[in-house]
PDB file of C-alpha atoms in Angstrom:
ATOM      1  CA  MET F   1     -21.467  -6.567  -3.864  1.00  0.00           C
ATOM      2  CA  GLU F   2     -22.595  -8.388  -0.747  1.00  0.00           C
ATOM      3  CA  PRO F   3     -21.432  -7.122   2.596  1.00  0.00           C
ATOM      4  CA  GLY F   4     -18.231  -8.943   3.717  1.00  0.00           C
ATOM      5  CA  THR F   5     -16.914  -9.466   0.152  1.00  0.00           C
ATOM      6  CA  SER F   6     -13.996  -7.965  -1.467  1.00  0.00           C
ATOM      7  CA  PHE F   7     -12.230  -7.609  -4.808  1.00  0.00           C
ATOM      8  CA  ILE F   8      -8.864  -8.134  -3.022  1.00  0.00           C
ATOM      9  CA  GLY F   9      -9.056 -11.914  -3.323  1.00  0.00           C
ATOM     10  CA  ILE F  10      -9.870 -11.757  -6.981  1.00  0.00           C
ATOM     11  CA  GLY F  11      -7.050  -9.215  -7.625  1.00  0.00           C
ATOM     12  CA  VAL F  12      -4.419 -11.351  -5.807  1.00  0.00           C
ATOM     13  CA  ALA F  13      -5.582 -14.523  -7.687  1.00  0.00           C
ATOM     14  CA  LEU F  14      -5.288 -12.867 -10.994  1.00  0.00           C
ATOM     15  CA  GLY F  15      -2.042 -11.214 -10.029  1.00  0.00           C
ATOM     16  CA  VAL F  16      -0.472 -14.525  -9.102  1.00  0.00           C
ATOM     17  CA  SER F  17      -1.585 -16.315 -12.246  1.00  0.00           C
ATOM     18  CA  ILE F  18      -0.314 -13.508 -14.410  1.00  0.00           C
ATOM     19  CA  GLY F  19       2.859 -13.169 -12.317  1.00  0.00           C
ATOM     20  CA  THR F  20       3.476 -16.831 -12.503  1.00  0.00           C
ATOM     21  CA  ALA F  21       3.110 -16.885 -16.239  1.00  0.00           C
ATOM     22  CA  LEU F  22       5.495 -13.811 -16.614  1.00  0.00           C
ATOM     23  CA  GLY F  23       7.938 -15.360 -14.115  1.00  0.00           C
ATOM     24  CA  ILE F  24       8.138 -18.636 -15.996  1.00  0.00           C
ATOM     25  CA  ALA F  25       8.570 -16.742 -19.282  1.00  0.00           C
ATOM     26  CA  THR F  26      11.442 -14.568 -17.835  1.00  0.00           C
ATOM     27  CA  ASP F  27      12.898 -17.446 -15.847  1.00  0.00           C
ATOM     28  CA  ASN F  28      12.355 -15.545 -12.590  1.00  0.00           C
ATOM     29  CA  LEU F  29       9.394 -17.223 -10.930  1.00  0.00           C
ATOM     30  CA  ALA F  30       9.891 -15.727  -7.404  1.00  0.00           C
ATOM     31  CA  LEU F  31       9.945 -12.071  -8.760  1.00  0.00           C
ATOM     32  CA  GLY F  32       6.911 -12.784 -11.033  1.00  0.00           C
ATOM     33  CA  ILE F  33       4.896 -14.228  -8.110  1.00  0.00           C
ATOM     34  CA  SER F  34       5.797 -11.546  -5.707  1.00  0.00           C
ATOM     35  CA  LEU F  35       5.061  -8.650  -8.209  1.00  0.00           C
ATOM     36  CA  GLY F  36       1.785 -10.432  -9.076  1.00  0.00           C
ATOM     37  CA  VAL F  37       0.655 -10.549  -5.477  1.00  0.00           C
ATOM     38  CA  ALA F  38       1.550  -6.909  -4.878  1.00  0.00           C
ATOM     39  CA  ILE F  39      -0.067  -5.604  -7.986  1.00  0.00           C
ATOM     40  CA  GLY F  40      -3.179  -7.845  -7.662  1.00  0.00           C
ATOM     41  CA  ALA F  41      -3.669  -6.659  -4.046  1.00  0.00           C
ATOM     42  CA  GLY F  42      -3.250  -3.059  -5.196  1.00  0.00           C
ATOM     43  CA  LEU F  43      -5.736  -3.520  -7.995  1.00  0.00           C
ATOM     44  CA  GLY F  44      -8.164  -5.174  -5.586  1.00  0.00           C
ATOM     45  CA  VAL F  45      -8.045  -2.289  -3.051  1.00  0.00           C
ATOM     46  CA  ALA F  46      -8.559   0.145  -5.931  1.00  0.00           C
ATOM     47  CA  LEU F  47     -11.584  -1.837  -7.224  1.00  0.00           C
ATOM     48  CA  ASP F  48     -13.034  -1.879  -3.687  1.00  0.00           C
ATOM     49  CA  GLN F  49     -12.793   1.804  -3.371  1.00  0.00           C
ATOM     50  CA  SER F  50     -14.123   2.592  -6.837  1.00  0.00           C
ATOM     51  CA  SER F  51     -17.162   0.467  -6.225  1.00  0.00           C
ATOM     52  CA  GLY F  52     -18.006   2.552  -3.156  1.00  0.00           C
ATOM     53  CA  LYS F  53     -17.296  -0.225  -0.713  1.00  0.00           C
ATOM     54  CA  ARG F  54     -15.978   1.139   2.567  1.00  0.00           C
ATOM     55  CA  ARG F  55     -14.843  -0.438   5.788  1.00  0.00           C
ATOM     56  CA  ASP F  56     -16.743   0.097   9.006  1.00  0.00           C
ATOM     57  CA  GLY F  57     -15.844   3.285  10.601  1.00  0.00           C
ATOM     58  CA  ASP F  58     -14.083   4.595   7.567  1.00  0.00           C
ATOM     59  CA  GLY F  59     -15.819   7.912   6.957  1.00  0.00           C
ATOM     60  CA  GLY F  60     -13.000   9.076   4.649  1.00  0.00           C
ATOM     61  CA  ALA F  61     -11.713  11.700   7.184  1.00  0.00           C
ATOM     62  CA  SER F  62      -8.254  11.320   8.634  1.00  0.00           C
ATOM     63  CA  THR F  63      -8.001  11.098  12.374  1.00  0.00           C
ATOM     64  CA  GLY F  64      -4.338  11.659  12.533  1.00  0.00           C
ATOM     65  CA  ASP F  65      -2.548  14.957  12.687  1.00  0.00           C
ATOM     66  CA  SER F  66      -0.923  15.468   9.331  1.00  0.00           C
ATOM     67  CA  SER F  67      -0.062  19.150   9.689  1.00  0.00           C
ATOM     68  CA  PRO F  68       3.636  19.942  10.182  1.00  0.00           C
ATOM     69  CA  ARG F  69       4.618  20.817  13.670  1.00  0.00           C
ATOM     70  CA  ALA F  70       7.007  23.691  14.620  1.00  0.00           C
ATOM     71  CA  ASP F  71       8.658  21.723  17.381  1.00  0.00           C
ATOM     72  CA  HIS F  72      10.200  19.075  14.947  1.00  0.00           C
ATOM     73  CA  GLY F  73      13.088  21.373  14.134  1.00  0.00           C
ATOM     74  CA  ASP F  74      16.064  19.966  12.255  1.00  0.00           C
ATOM     75  CA  GLY F  75      16.305  16.858  14.436  1.00  0.00           C
ATOM     76  CA  GLY F  76      19.418  18.026  16.481  1.00  0.00           C
ATOM     77  CA  SER F  77      19.345  19.632  19.797  1.00  0.00           C
ATOM     78  CA  ASP F  78      22.540  21.724  19.271  1.00  0.00           C
ATOM     79  CA  GLY F  79      21.575  23.327  16.002  1.00  0.00           C
ATOM     80  CA  GLY F  80      24.156  21.339  14.148  1.00  0.00           C
ATOM     81  CA  GLY F  81      21.868  19.372  11.868  1.00  0.00           C
ATOM     82  CA  GLY F  82      20.176  15.970  12.330  1.00  0.00           C
ATOM     83  CA  ASP F  83      23.055  13.851  11.266  1.00  0.00           C
ATOM     84  CA  GLY F  84      24.786  13.870  14.748  1.00  0.00           C
ATOM     85  CA  GLY F  85      27.832  15.880  13.527  1.00  0.00           C
ATOM     86  CA  GLY F  86      27.270  18.817  15.855  1.00  0.00           C
ATOM     87  CA  GLY F  87      27.510  22.345  15.233  1.00  0.00           C
ATOM     88  CA  GLY F  88      30.560  24.095  13.845  1.00  0.00           C
ATOM     89  CA  ASP F  89      32.355  25.768  16.880  1.00  0.00           C
TER      90      ASP F  89
END
């Protein structure tokens, strides 16, 4: 595949066409088109990744901190839980 090309457009186009057909058949065109776009875009991204195509700067490593932190606690400052109900005195 050429640099700068993607399967996402192809996936969305196929998804919209299939979603439109299913939407007309089920008499719910809006739902058919929206599901077709969502599923088509997802398939396009999956095809991009399976073909080895990567974005610039995407080395596959995460730069964010995904480890749990000890300072998160339960969300409340009084030990009464995170729902704002306070502790039981």
